[in-house]
């Protein structure tokens, strides 16, 4: 029973209706078998990361977006926790600070892309600038339209220069979000993560979903695809994300660098 | 059978003879029991890191120094691999680039200290500027002497502003280094890590040991202590480093931030 990652990938420039995409995996793969598969995939991911690091000529950028409380932090902990922290950098994009606002929206993002050999993880990203910026009307609609194209150009630059880009939307329902927020309120060690501001944001749920749909339609490319991850079962969410990363790294033609000496000839004094 | 971390800590301004410090743990703790203890310590480290992140007011800077092939990378993978990558940033300091050379030696280091809530790991550090800089006479001896004081002042600044600093020297013998370098030559997946330049560096072994001794004597302070880790048995090396980190974090009086609302009063629409 294997998971076909392509089923969750958005084809280039296809229109997307999130309502028709599952938020909860209900396929035939069971949890027990799924966790075994995940453990194997994590091992493969660890080996591939070591190879990416040794190869040193390419990098991988992973973009994570979702509604509040969908599990971005937990995904990062579970998928990227097991890999070598020396070759993995997580960057969390909050609202831009005053210096960042003095620049174009890709300025701070570009500074944080992974160097060759590394995996970079964006917890939120430049997509906020076509999501919250659209819903809250932070910039004119005309500019949002242009931003989709600027994002595509930017991601295409990264791709051509050796950085592969994969983007995940952790898809949940409005009811599931409610449960998760309630859990934060009920759990002393999670309470600090609860922000009363999350509540008025729920009023804009449909507008955010619409903004996501547009972003996926405009910015899912063959070079930098979006995946819509049913995120309400954590084991499946982790499995799908890990599998996409493994497949992506395997397609990158990574290899150990050639050395300019014959190891058999070297004598260590 | 428990490990007393204080035995491996260098007292403030005490002179150090590395020859009299063990490179291989030969104490009474066995490997099996040691690995169990390590697993427990890693769990505690994970919980403490989550708390450090939630607390958000303090940070921890871990400095790793050693001769080549002593196991810095492996220590990072083993000790920091299991913790949440979102709150942990590893910075590897190579030789300074041309822009960095236009500045004082602490300039690039300061830019890379961990933000509040994070653990920062330095794979090599500003100490190279009193180690290789001394051995290779990259700067005048007078300046090296001043640098010890500048390092102390800098680390004291970090301490007073909320960043705890702990520093580890992974201590190995010259013979052990030879074995490790030979293993890189003999193992195809490790060959890329072998640098022919490591060989002439071995000629300077004693000078490096001397430079380390001076750095420890001048820059081990109660605020930012140096630990000399017997590094030839990996399980013990990992155990000692992890235990020091756990003890340090436990002494930092971390707590979940107070919230300004009553969770029982919040209703999620």
Coordinates of C-alpha atoms in Angstrom, one line a residue:
Chain A
X1 CA 0.0 0.0 0.0
X2 CA 2.0 3.0 -1.2
X3 CA 1.1 6.7 -1.3
X4 CA 1.2 8.4 -4.6
X5 CA 2.5 11.9 -4.0
X6 CA 1.4 13.1 -7.4
X7 CA -2.3 12.9 -6.2
X8 CA -1.6 15.7 -3.8
X9 CA 0.4 18.0 -6.2
X10 CA -1.3 20.9 -7.9
X11 CA -0.7 20.9 -11.7
X12 CA 0.7 24.0 -13.2
X13 CA -1.8 26.8 -13.5
X14 CA -4.8 24.6 -12.6
X15 CA -7.6 26.2 -10.8
X16 CA -8.1 24.9 -7.3
X17 CA -11.1 24.5 -5.1
X18 CA -9.9 23.6 -1.6
X19 CA -13.3 22.3 -0.6
X20 CA -12.8 19.4 -2.9
X21 CA -9.4 18.5 -1.4
X22 CA -9.4 16.2 1.7
X23 CA -8.3 17.6 5.0
X24 CA -8.2 14.1 6.5
X25 CA -6.6 11.1 4.9
X26 CA -9.2 8.3 4.5
X27 CA -7.3 6.1 2.1
X28 CA -6.5 2.4 2.5
X29 CA -3.2 2.8 4.2
X30 CA -3.5 2.1 8.0
X31 CA -1.8 4.0 10.7
X32 CA 0.5 1.1 11.8
X33 CA 1.8 0.4 8.3
X34 CA 2.0 4.1 7.7
X35 CA 4.3 4.7 10.7
X36 CA 6.6 1.9 9.5
X37 CA 6.8 3.5 6.1
X38 CA 7.4 6.8 7.7
X39 CA 10.3 5.4 9.7
X40 CA 11.9 4.0 6.6
X41 CA 11.4 7.3 4.7
X42 CA 13.0 9.2 7.6
X43 CA 16.1 7.0 7.3
X44 CA 16.2 7.6 3.5
X45 CA 15.8 11.3 4.2
X46 CA 18.7 11.3 6.6
X47 CA 20.9 9.5 4.1
X48 CA 19.9 11.9 1.3
X49 CA 20.6 14.9 3.5
X50 CA 24.1 13.7 4.2
X51 CA 24.6 13.3 0.5
X52 CA 23.2 16.7 -0.3
X53 CA 25.6 18.2 2.3
X54 CA 28.6 16.3 0.9
X55 CA 27.7 17.1 -2.7
X56 CA 27.7 20.7 -1.8
X57 CA 26.4 22.1 -5.1
X58 CA 22.7 22.1 -4.7
X59 CA 20.1 23.0 -2.0
X60 CA 16.5 22.4 -1.1
X61 CA 14.0 24.9 0.0
X62 CA 10.8 23.7 1.8
X63 CA 8.0 26.2 2.2
X64 CA 5.3 25.5 4.8
X65 CA 2.0 27.4 4.8
X66 CA -1.2 26.8 6.6
X67 CA -4.0 28.3 8.6
X68 CA -3.2 28.8 12.3
X69 CA -2.9 25.7 14.4
X70 CA -2.7 23.4 11.4
X71 CA 0.5 21.8 12.6
X72 CA 3.4 23.6 11.0
X73 CA 5.6 23.5 14.1
X74 CA 4.8 19.9 14.7
X75 CA 5.6 19.0 11.1
X76 CA 8.9 20.7 11.4
X77 CA 9.7 18.9 14.6
X78 CA 8.7 15.5 13.2
X79 CA 10.1 15.6 9.7
X80 CA 13.2 17.8 10.1
X81 CA 14.0 16.9 13.8
X82 CA 15.7 13.6 12.8
X83 CA 18.0 15.1 10.3
X84 CA 21.4 16.6 10.9
X85 CA 20.9 20.2 12.3
X86 CA 24.2 21.2 10.7
X87 CA 22.7 21.1 7.2
X88 CA 19.2 22.3 8.0
X89 CA 18.1 25.8 8.8
X90 CA 14.5 26.7 9.8
X91 CA 13.4 30.3 9.2
X92 CA 10.2 31.6 10.7
X93 CA 8.7 34.6 9.0
X94 CA 6.6 36.7 11.2
X95 CA 5.1 40.1 10.2
X96 CA 7.9 42.2 8.6
X97 CA 9.8 44.5 10.9
X98 CA 10.4 48.2 10.2
X99 CA 13.6 47.6 8.2
X100 CA 12.1 44.9 6.2
X101 CA 9.1 47.1 5.3
X102 CA 11.6 49.5 3.7
X103 CA 12.3 46.9 1.0
X104 CA 10.4 44.8 -1.5
X105 CA 8.6 41.8 -0.1
X106 CA 11.2 39.3 -1.4
X107 CA 14.2 41.1 0.1
X108 CA 14.2 39.4 3.5
X109 CA 13.2 36.1 1.9
X110 CA 16.1 36.1 -0.5
X111 CA 18.5 36.7 2.4
X112 CA 17.3 33.5 4.0
X113 CA 17.4 30.9 1.2
X114 CA 19.5 27.9 2.0
X115 CA 23.1 27.8 1.0
X116 CA 24.4 25.0 -1.2
X117 CA 24.4 21.7 0.6
X118 CA 21.7 22.8 3.0
X119 CA 18.0 22.2 3.4
X120 CA 16.1 25.4 4.3
X121 CA 12.7 25.3 5.9
X122 CA 10.4 28.4 5.7
X123 CA 7.7 28.4 8.4
X124 CA 5.5 30.8 6.6
X125 CA 7.1 32.7 3.7
X126 CA 6.8 35.2 0.9
X127 CA 3.4 33.7 0.3
X128 CA 2.1 35.7 3.3
X129 CA 2.5 38.7 1.0
X130 CA -0.3 37.4 -1.3
X131 CA -2.3 35.8 1.5
X132 CA -2.7 38.1 4.5
X133 CA -1.8 41.0 2.3
X134 CA -4.8 40.1 0.1
X135 CA -7.3 39.4 2.9
X136 CA -6.3 42.4 4.9
X137 CA -5.9 44.6 1.8
X138 CA -2.4 45.7 2.9
X139 CA -1.5 46.5 -0.7
X140 CA -3.6 47.3 -3.8
X141 CA -5.1 44.4 -5.6
X142 CA -3.1 45.2 -8.8
X143 CA 0.1 44.8 -6.9
X144 CA -1.0 41.4 -5.5
X145 CA -1.5 40.2 -9.1
X146 CA 2.0 41.3 -10.0
X147 CA 3.4 39.6 -6.9
X148 CA 2.3 36.1 -8.2
X149 CA 4.5 36.7 -11.2
X150 CA 7.4 38.1 -9.1
X151 CA 7.2 35.0 -6.9
X152 CA 7.3 32.7 -9.9
X153 CA 10.3 34.6 -11.3
X154 CA 12.1 34.4 -8.0
X155 CA 11.5 30.7 -7.5
X156 CA 12.6 30.1 -11.1
X157 CA 15.8 31.9 -10.3
X158 CA 16.4 29.7 -7.3
X159 CA 15.6 26.6 -9.4
X160 CA 18.0 27.5 -12.2
X161 CA 20.8 28.3 -9.8
X162 CA 20.6 24.9 -8.0
X163 CA 17.9 25.3 -5.3
X164 CA 14.9 23.0 -5.6
X165 CA 11.7 24.4 -4.2
X166 CA 8.8 22.4 -2.8
X167 CA 5.8 24.0 -1.1
X168 CA 3.3 22.4 1.2
X169 CA -0.1 23.6 2.3
X170 CA -1.3 21.8 5.5
X171 CA -5.0 21.6 4.8
X172 CA -7.4 21.4 7.7
X173 CA -11.1 22.2 8.2
X174 CA -12.4 25.1 10.3
X175 CA -13.8 22.7 12.8
X176 CA -10.4 21.0 13.2
X177 CA -8.8 24.4 13.8
X178 CA -11.3 25.0 16.6
X179 CA -10.4 21.8 18.3
X180 CA -6.7 22.6 18.1
X181 CA -7.2 26.1 19.5
X182 CA -9.3 24.7 22.3
X183 CA -6.5 22.2 23.1
X184 CA -4.1 25.1 23.4
X185 CA -6.4 26.7 25.9
X186 CA -6.8 23.5 27.9
X187 CA -3.1 22.5 28.0
X188 CA -0.9 24.5 30.4
X189 CA 2.3 23.8 28.3
X190 CA 0.5 24.9 25.1
X191 CA -1.3 27.9 26.5
X192 CA 1.6 30.3 25.5
X193 CA 1.0 29.4 21.9
X194 CA -2.6 30.7 22.0
X195 CA -3.1 34.2 20.7
X196 CA -6.5 35.9 21.3
X197 CA -5.9 37.4 17.8
X198 CA -6.4 34.0 16.3
X199 CA -10.1 34.3 17.0
X200 CA -11.0 37.3 14.9
X201 CA -8.9 35.7 12.1
X202 CA -11.4 32.9 12.0
X203 CA -14.0 35.3 10.7
X204 CA -11.9 35.6 7.6
X205 CA -11.6 31.9 7.1
X206 CA -13.3 31.8 3.7
X207 CA -11.3 34.8 2.4
X208 CA -8.1 33.1 3.4
X209 CA -9.1 29.9 1.7
X210 CA -9.8 31.9 -1.5
X211 CA -6.4 33.6 -1.2
X212 CA -4.7 30.3 -0.9
X213 CA -6.6 28.9 -3.9
X214 CA -5.4 31.9 -6.0
X215 CA -1.8 31.5 -4.8
X216 CA -1.8 27.8 -5.7
X217 CA -3.3 28.4 -9.1
X218 CA -0.9 31.2 -10.0
X219 CA 2.3 29.8 -8.3
X220 CA 2.2 26.0 -8.6
X221 CA 4.8 25.4 -11.3
X222 CA 6.6 22.2 -12.4
X223 CA 9.8 23.8 -11.1
X224 CA 8.3 24.7 -7.7
X225 CA 5.1 22.7 -7.1
X226 CA 2.5 23.1 -4.4
X227 CA 1.3 20.1 -2.5
X228 CA -2.0 20.1 -0.6
X229 CA -1.5 17.9 2.4
X230 CA -4.5 16.5 4.3
X231 CA -3.2 17.5 7.7
X232 CA -5.7 16.2 10.2
X233 CA -4.0 12.9 10.7
X234 CA -0.5 13.7 11.8
X235 CA 1.1 10.4 10.8
X236 CA -0.1 10.8 7.2
X237 CA 0.8 14.5 7.1
X238 CA 4.4 13.6 8.1
X239 CA 4.5 10.6 5.8
X240 CA 3.4 12.6 2.7
X241 CA 5.7 15.5 3.4
X242 CA 8.7 13.2 4.0
X243 CA 7.9 11.2 0.9
X244 CA 7.8 14.3 -1.3
X245 CA 11.2 15.4 0.1
X246 CA 12.8 12.0 -0.5
X247 CA 11.5 11.9 -4.0
X248 CA 12.7 15.4 -4.7
X249 CA 16.2 14.7 -3.3
X250 CA 16.4 11.5 -5.2
X251 CA 15.7 13.3 -8.5
X252 CA 18.5 15.8 -7.9
X253 CA 21.3 13.6 -9.1
X254 CA 23.4 14.1 -6.0
X255 CA 26.8 12.6 -5.6
X256 CA 29.8 12.6 -3.4
X257 CA 32.4 15.1 -4.7
X258 CA 35.4 13.6 -6.6
X259 CA 38.7 14.1 -4.8
X260 CA 41.8 15.2 -6.5
X261 CA 44.1 12.6 -4.9
X262 CA 44.3 8.8 -4.7
X263 CA 43.3 7.8 -1.2
X264 CA 45.5 4.7 -1.4
X265 CA 48.6 6.9 -1.9
X266 CA 48.1 9.1 1.1
X267 CA 50.3 8.3 4.1
X268 CA 49.4 10.0 7.4
X269 CA 52.6 10.8 9.5
Chain B
X1 CA 26.9 5.5 38.6
X2 CA 26.6 9.2 37.6
X3 CA 28.9 11.5 35.8
X4 CA 30.1 14.6 37.6
X5 CA 30.4 17.3 35.0
X6 CA 32.4 19.6 37.3
X7 CA 35.4 17.2 37.0
X8 CA 35.6 18.2 33.3
X9 CA 35.2 22.0 33.8
X10 CA 38.2 24.3 33.8
X11 CA 38.2 26.5 36.8
X12 CA 38.6 30.2 36.1
X13 CA 42.1 31.3 35.2
X14 CA 43.6 28.0 36.2
X15 CA 46.5 26.9 34.1
X16 CA 45.9 23.8 32.0
X17 CA 48.1 20.9 30.8
X18 CA 46.2 19.0 28.3
X19 CA 48.5 16.0 28.6
X20 CA 47.1 15.4 32.1
X21 CA 43.5 15.4 30.9
X22 CA 42.1 12.1 29.6
X23 CA 41.2 11.7 25.9
X24 CA 39.4 8.5 26.6
X25 CA 36.9 7.9 29.4
X26 CA 38.0 5.0 31.6
X27 CA 35.7 5.6 34.5
X28 CA 33.4 3.1 36.1
X29 CA 30.3 3.8 34.0
X30 CA 29.7 1.2 31.4
X31 CA 28.7 1.8 27.8
X32 CA 25.3 0.1 28.2
X33 CA 24.3 2.1 31.2
X34 CA 25.8 5.2 29.7
X35 CA 23.6 4.9 26.6
X36 CA 20.5 4.5 28.8
X37 CA 21.5 7.6 30.7
X38 CA 22.2 9.4 27.5
X39 CA 18.7 8.6 26.2
X40 CA 17.1 10.0 29.3
X41 CA 19.3 13.1 29.1
X42 CA 18.3 13.7 25.5
X43 CA 14.6 13.5 26.5
X44 CA 15.3 16.1 29.2
X45 CA 17.2 18.3 26.7
X46 CA 14.2 18.1 24.3
X47 CA 11.8 19.2 27.1
X48 CA 14.1 22.0 28.2
X49 CA 14.6 23.3 24.7
X50 CA 10.8 23.5 24.3
X51 CA 10.7 25.5 27.5
X52 CA 13.6 27.7 26.4
X53 CA 11.7 28.4 23.2
X54 CA 8.4 29.1 24.9
X55 CA 10.1 31.3 27.6
X56 CA 11.5 33.4 24.8
X57 CA 13.6 35.6 27.0
X58 CA 17.0 33.8 27.1
X59 CA 19.2 31.8 24.8
X60 CA 22.1 29.3 24.9
X61 CA 25.3 29.4 22.9
X62 CA 27.3 26.3 22.6
X63 CA 30.9 26.5 21.3
X64 CA 32.6 23.4 19.9
X65 CA 36.3 23.4 19.3
X66 CA 38.7 20.5 18.6
X67 CA 41.5 19.3 16.5
X68 CA 40.5 18.0 13.0
X69 CA 38.6 14.7 13.0
X70 CA 37.9 14.8 16.7
X71 CA 34.1 14.4 16.1
X72 CA 32.6 17.9 16.1
X73 CA 30.2 17.1 13.3
X74 CA 29.2 13.8 14.9
X75 CA 28.6 15.5 18.3
X76 CA 26.3 18.0 16.6
X77 CA 24.4 15.2 14.8
X78 CA 24.0 13.2 18.0
X79 CA 23.3 15.8 20.6
X80 CA 21.4 18.4 18.6
X81 CA 19.9 16.1 16.0
X82 CA 17.1 15.0 18.4
X83 CA 16.0 18.5 19.3
X84 CA 13.5 20.7 17.5
X85 CA 15.3 22.3 14.5
X86 CA 13.1 25.3 14.7
X87 CA 14.8 26.5 17.9
X88 CA 18.4 25.4 17.1
X89 CA 20.8 27.0 14.6
X90 CA 24.2 25.6 13.8
X91 CA 26.8 27.9 12.5
X92 CA 30.0 26.6 11.0
X93 CA 32.9 29.1 11.0
X94 CA 35.4 28.5 8.2
X95 CA 38.3 30.8 7.4
X96 CA 37.0 34.4 7.2
X97 CA 35.9 35.6 3.8
X98 CA 37.2 38.9 2.3
X99 CA 34.3 41.0 3.8
X100 CA 34.8 39.5 7.2
X101 CA 38.5 40.2 7.1
X102 CA 37.6 43.9 6.7
X103 CA 36.2 43.8 10.3
X104 CA 37.4 42.9 13.8
X105 CA 37.4 39.2 14.5
X106 CA 34.2 39.3 16.6
X107 CA 32.1 41.0 13.9
X108 CA 30.9 37.9 12.1
X109 CA 30.6 36.0 15.3
X110 CA 28.3 38.6 17.0
X111 CA 26.0 38.5 13.9
X112 CA 25.5 34.8 14.5
X113 CA 24.7 34.5 18.2
X114 CA 21.4 32.9 19.0
X115 CA 18.2 35.0 19.3
X116 CA 16.2 34.7 22.5
X117 CA 14.5 31.3 22.8
X118 CA 17.1 29.6 20.6
X119 CA 20.1 27.4 21.0
X120 CA 23.0 28.4 18.9
X121 CA 25.8 25.9 18.1
X122 CA 29.2 27.2 16.9
X123 CA 31.1 24.6 15.0
X124 CA 34.5 26.3 15.5
X125 CA 34.2 29.9 16.6
X126 CA 36.0 33.2 17.6
X127 CA 38.5 30.9 19.4
X128 CA 40.1 30.1 16.0
X129 CA 41.3 33.7 16.2
X130 CA 43.5 32.9 19.1
X131 CA 44.3 29.3 18.0
X132 CA 45.2 29.1 14.3
X133 CA 45.9 32.8 14.4
X134 CA 48.6 32.1 17.1
X135 CA 50.0 29.0 15.6
X136 CA 50.3 30.4 12.1
X137 CA 51.2 33.9 13.4
X138 CA 48.4 35.5 11.4
X139 CA 48.5 38.5 13.8
X140 CA 51.1 39.9 16.2
X141 CA 51.4 38.1 19.6
X142 CA 50.5 41.3 21.4
X143 CA 47.2 41.4 19.6
X144 CA 46.5 37.7 20.5
X145 CA 47.0 38.6 24.2
X146 CA 44.4 41.4 23.9
X147 CA 42.0 39.1 22.1
X148 CA 41.6 36.9 25.1
X149 CA 40.3 39.9 27.0
X150 CA 38.1 40.9 24.1
X151 CA 36.6 37.4 24.1
X152 CA 36.0 37.6 27.8
X153 CA 34.3 40.9 27.5
X154 CA 32.2 39.7 24.6
X155 CA 31.1 36.6 26.3
X156 CA 30.3 38.6 29.5
X157 CA 28.1 40.9 27.4
X158 CA 26.2 37.9 26.1
X159 CA 25.8 36.5 29.6
X160 CA 24.5 39.7 31.1
X161 CA 22.0 40.2 28.3
X162 CA 20.5 36.7 28.6
X163 CA 22.7 34.3 26.6
X164 CA 24.3 31.5 28.5
X165 CA 27.6 30.4 27.0
X166 CA 29.2 26.9 27.4
X167 CA 32.3 25.8 25.5
X168 CA 33.5 22.3 24.8
X169 CA 36.9 21.1 23.7
X170 CA 36.7 17.6 22.2
X171 CA 40.0 16.2 23.5
X172 CA 41.7 13.4 21.5
X173 CA 45.2 12.1 21.1
X174 CA 47.4 12.5 18.1
X175 CA 47.2 8.7 17.4
X176 CA 43.4 8.8 17.6
X177 CA 43.4 11.6 15.0
X178 CA 45.5 9.4 12.7
X179 CA 43.0 6.5 13.0
X180 CA 40.1 8.9 12.2
X181 CA 41.9 10.4 9.2
X182 CA 42.7 6.9 8.0
X183 CA 39.1 5.9 8.3
X184 CA 38.1 8.8 6.1
X185 CA 40.5 7.6 3.5
X186 CA 39.2 4.1 3.7
X187 CA 35.5 4.8 3.6
X188 CA 34.0 6.0 0.3
X189 CA 31.2 8.1 1.9
X190 CA 33.7 9.8 4.2
X191 CA 36.4 10.4 1.6
X192 CA 35.1 13.8 0.7
X193 CA 35.7 15.0 4.3
X194 CA 39.4 14.2 4.0
X195 CA 41.6 17.2 3.2
X196 CA 45.2 16.7 2.2
X197 CA 45.8 20.0 4.1
X198 CA 45.0 18.2 7.4
X199 CA 48.3 16.4 7.1
X200 CA 50.8 19.3 7.4
X201 CA 48.6 20.6 10.2
X202 CA 49.6 17.5 12.2
X203 CA 53.1 18.8 12.3
X204 CA 51.8 21.7 14.4
X205 CA 50.0 19.4 16.8
X206 CA 52.0 20.5 19.9
X207 CA 51.7 24.2 19.1
X208 CA 47.9 23.8 18.7
X209 CA 47.7 22.0 22.1
X210 CA 49.7 24.9 23.6
X211 CA 47.4 27.5 22.0
X212 CA 44.4 25.6 23.3
X213 CA 45.9 25.5 26.8
X214 CA 46.4 29.3 26.8
X215 CA 42.9 29.9 25.5
X216 CA 41.4 27.8 28.3
X217 CA 43.5 29.4 30.9
X218 CA 42.6 32.9 29.8
X219 CA 39.0 32.4 28.8
X220 CA 37.4 29.8 31.1
X221 CA 35.2 31.9 33.3
X222 CA 32.4 31.1 35.7
X223 CA 30.1 32.9 33.3
X224 CA 31.3 31.0 30.2
X225 CA 33.2 27.9 31.3
X226 CA 35.3 25.6 29.1
X227 CA 34.8 21.8 29.4
X228 CA 37.5 19.4 28.3
X229 CA 35.6 16.4 26.9
X230 CA 37.4 13.0 26.6
X231 CA 36.2 12.4 23.1
X232 CA 37.6 9.0 22.1
X233 CA 34.5 7.1 23.3
X234 CA 31.6 8.6 21.4
X235 CA 28.9 7.6 23.8
X236 CA 30.7 9.2 26.7
X237 CA 31.4 12.3 24.7
X238 CA 27.7 12.7 23.8
X239 CA 26.7 12.0 27.4
X240 CA 28.9 14.5 28.9
X241 CA 28.0 17.3 26.5
X242 CA 24.3 16.6 26.8
X243 CA 24.5 16.5 30.6
X244 CA 26.3 19.9 30.8
X245 CA 23.6 21.4 28.5
X246 CA 20.8 19.9 30.6
X247 CA 22.4 21.3 33.8
X248 CA 22.9 24.7 32.3
X249 CA 19.4 24.9 31.0
X250 CA 18.0 23.7 34.3
X251 CA 19.9 26.5 36.1
X252 CA 18.4 29.2 33.8
X253 CA 15.1 29.5 35.6
X254 CA 13.0 29.1 32.5
X255 CA 9.3 29.2 32.5
X256 CA 6.3 29.4 30.3
X257 CA 5.3 33.0 29.7
X258 CA 2.2 34.2 31.6
X259 CA -0.8 35.0 29.4
X260 CA -2.9 38.1 29.8
X261 CA -6.2 36.4 29.6
X262 CA -8.1 33.7 31.4
X263 CA -8.2 30.6 29.2
X264 CA -11.4 29.5 30.8
X265 CA -13.2 32.6 29.6
X266 CA -12.2 32.3 26.0
X267 CA -14.8 31.1 23.6
X268 CA -13.8 30.1 20.1
X269 CA -16.6 30.9 17.6

